[in-house]
DNA sequence: ATTTCAAAAATAATGTACAATTTGGGTTGC
DNA sequence: GCAACCCAAATTGTACATTATTTTTGAAAT
């Protein structure tokens, strides 16, 4: 299932057609967003190039791209640092998505075909079958589910923004488990969403998506908070 | 009036404290967004480094940053191109701003102080005094007006997104004149907005801002369309 | 004579190495 | 104690090598 969607194609930063080795950019980005590199950590090109086994230029260019994307902050002549990906950052992203995704969904309701709805149902089937057994696989399916809705939107800029935010959130939540109540809510909200689309109820669909995004954000932030407190407790002992 | 706001400080990509010469990044970005470089134009590092009088690395790094920001698209081993800044792109941005800015404004109404309102009024005074005589200066004042509202928002990500969009739109509209009816609307809407904030009417303020953004977008797109048609007519003769 | 295909040359991107500034810290001399 | 200075570390800029892609060219086949 090679999802060669307009978004992923547009966002594909390397031209990964035949499984090229991941670029420095991809490695570095993953290490930042997954938390392997501490918030505010200094990013010295010499260290990084040694670590990733390349020369300095690929690292320098990766840093610049990540700066453009906002994952890295730089001061002139004083180098780069990891932008902290903290609870505030997640909250900020979620707030934007709460505005964006309902709007995208509302439009989708107007153009959705019978085929689309069947595709959504098929994906939801697979998600429920899997039942969160494989986190990685679940994330993939869940992303595909929402992507189907946003992917075709005429507003490419909005769709790309969604995709970028999605990737950040996905990388963060990979660190934490999904609570049972959240699992329940995800499945239920997906079903409700499909139903609203089928009924051509754009407002209802938008409202469900808003709840869905909000809930997902709350869950992530809660998990982050718990992890922080655990970490503090462990450090204190 | 050195507007050293959190946003501009955060967005300041070079650490421009004492009027350093503009970086390759800034020059290139301006040339893209102002239309000096054609949409989809190829961006060869050798050409650009010759043009800007530097070696290749600064150009390469600038391109990567611009790629991260979405102004440039790249294919592996096939170089960079200017992302077309066309009517669709403006429409996409405006649609996002129509969602974003009202939300930011709604929050501002809740925290605005008497001092804030006076500051807004003072700026509006100066805008009306100037009466669009100096386009550059008007843009500066208008930006400052809206910046006062968005700048302090706790959602840094949203504020930065607004700022980025604002810069793009500013650069585009610099190419075109402002119609008389649009001038009227701008002044009137600003006054209405101040009034709504004073009355603590968040919903009304949000609605006005939505209109304001929408109107600004319509105006730019109209101007772009006219320019295109004029260009086509001129080429046909 | 025209088309087709392949190989080679040119063009341009990507990676490596190194030189030159800038910054921050520490030490010495007053 | 403090200021000037120097040194180490890191960023930024330049030059060059390598690799990938595109274009050209020339010979064979239709």
PDB file of N, CA and C in Angstrom, chain B residues 2 20 55 76 88 91 104 116 120 122 130 132 143 150 157-158 196 215 218:
ATOM      1  N   UNK B   2      11.513  50.881  16.679  1.00  0.00           N
ATOM      2  CA  UNK B   2      12.050  49.542  16.414  1.00  0.00           C
ATOM      3  C   UNK B   2      11.146  48.522  17.078  1.00  0.00           C
ATOM      4  N   UNK B  20      22.967  44.842   9.668  1.00  0.00           N
ATOM      5  CA  UNK B  20      23.875  44.039   8.863  1.00  0.00           C
ATOM      6  C   UNK B  20      23.381  44.010   7.435  1.00  0.00           C
ATOM      7  N   UNK B  55      29.756  32.604  -2.356  1.00  0.00           N
ATOM      8  CA  UNK B  55      30.053  31.251  -2.794  1.00  0.00           C
ATOM      9  C   UNK B  55      28.776  30.419  -2.734  1.00  0.00           C
ATOM     10  N   UNK B  76      15.286  15.512  -5.511  1.00  0.00           N
ATOM     11  CA  UNK B  76      16.625  15.001  -5.251  1.00  0.00           C
ATOM     12  C   UNK B  76      17.443  14.938  -6.540  1.00  0.00           C
ATOM     13  N   UNK B  88      -4.099  30.995  -6.476  1.00  0.00           N
ATOM     14  CA  UNK B  88      -4.501  29.869  -5.631  1.00  0.00           C
ATOM     15  C   UNK B  88      -3.780  29.906  -4.294  1.00  0.00           C
ATOM     16  N   UNK B  91      -5.259  32.518  -2.135  1.00  0.00           N
ATOM     17  CA  UNK B  91      -6.562  32.061  -1.639  1.00  0.00           C
ATOM     18  C   UNK B  91      -6.377  31.060  -0.499  1.00  0.00           C
ATOM     19  N   UNK B 104      -7.665  34.356  17.135  1.00  0.00           N
ATOM     20  CA  UNK B 104      -6.686  35.146  17.887  1.00  0.00           C
ATOM     21  C   UNK B 104      -7.327  36.421  18.428  1.00  0.00           C
ATOM     22  N   UNK B 116      -4.009  49.213  25.651  1.00  0.00           N
ATOM     23  CA  UNK B 116      -4.007  48.580  24.330  1.00  0.00           C
ATOM     24  C   UNK B 116      -4.929  49.324  23.377  1.00  0.00           C
ATOM     25  N   UNK B 120      -4.064  51.209  19.894  1.00  0.00           N
ATOM     26  CA  UNK B 120      -4.712  50.912  18.614  1.00  0.00           C
ATOM     27  C   UNK B 120      -5.273  52.187  18.001  1.00  0.00           C
ATOM     28  N   UNK B 122      -4.305  55.239  18.525  1.00  0.00           N
ATOM     29  CA  UNK B 122      -3.200  56.098  18.086  1.00  0.00           C
ATOM     30  C   UNK B 122      -2.689  55.650  16.719  1.00  0.00           C
ATOM     31  N   UNK B 130      -2.032  59.468   7.322  1.00  0.00           N
ATOM     32  CA  UNK B 130      -1.214  59.153   6.153  1.00  0.00           C
ATOM     33  C   UNK B 130      -2.086  58.998   4.910  1.00  0.00           C
ATOM     34  N   UNK B 132      -2.848  56.547   2.936  1.00  0.00           N
ATOM     35  CA  UNK B 132      -2.312  55.748   1.830  1.00  0.00           C
ATOM     36  C   UNK B 132      -1.351  56.529   0.932  1.00  0.00           C
ATOM     37  N   UNK B 143       0.532  46.699   9.514  1.00  0.00           N
ATOM     38  CA  UNK B 143       1.083  45.501  10.144  1.00  0.00           C
ATOM     39  C   UNK B 143       1.189  45.697  11.650  1.00  0.00           C
ATOM     40  N   UNK B 150      -2.113  40.411  17.814  1.00  0.00           N
ATOM     41  CA  UNK B 150      -1.744  38.990  17.776  1.00  0.00           C
ATOM     42  C   UNK B 150      -0.471  38.680  18.558  1.00  0.00           C
ATOM     43  N   UNK B 157       2.920  29.523  18.089  1.00  0.00           N
ATOM     44  CA  UNK B 157       2.910  28.882  16.778  1.00  0.00           C
ATOM     45  C   UNK B 157       1.912  29.555  15.848  1.00  0.00           C
ATOM     46  N   UNK B 158       0.742  29.849  16.388  1.00  0.00           N
ATOM     47  CA  UNK B 158      -0.279  30.520  15.584  1.00  0.00           C
ATOM     48  C   UNK B 158       0.172  31.932  15.220  1.00  0.00           C
ATOM     49  N   UNK B 196     -15.510  47.325  18.644  1.00  0.00           N
ATOM     50  CA  UNK B 196     -15.947  46.024  19.177  1.00  0.00           C
ATOM     51  C   UNK B 196     -15.089  45.615  20.357  1.00  0.00           C
ATOM     52  N   UNK B 215     -11.798  40.363   2.775  1.00  0.00           N
ATOM     53  CA  UNK B 215     -11.769  41.481   1.852  1.00  0.00           C
ATOM     54  C   UNK B 215     -10.373  41.738   1.319  1.00  0.00           C
ATOM     55  N   UNK B 218      -9.636  39.034  -1.253  1.00  0.00           N
ATOM     56  CA  UNK B 218     -10.341  39.299  -2.508  1.00  0.00           C
ATOM     57  C   UNK B 218      -9.640  40.379  -3.314  1.00  0.00           C
TER      58      UNK B 218
END
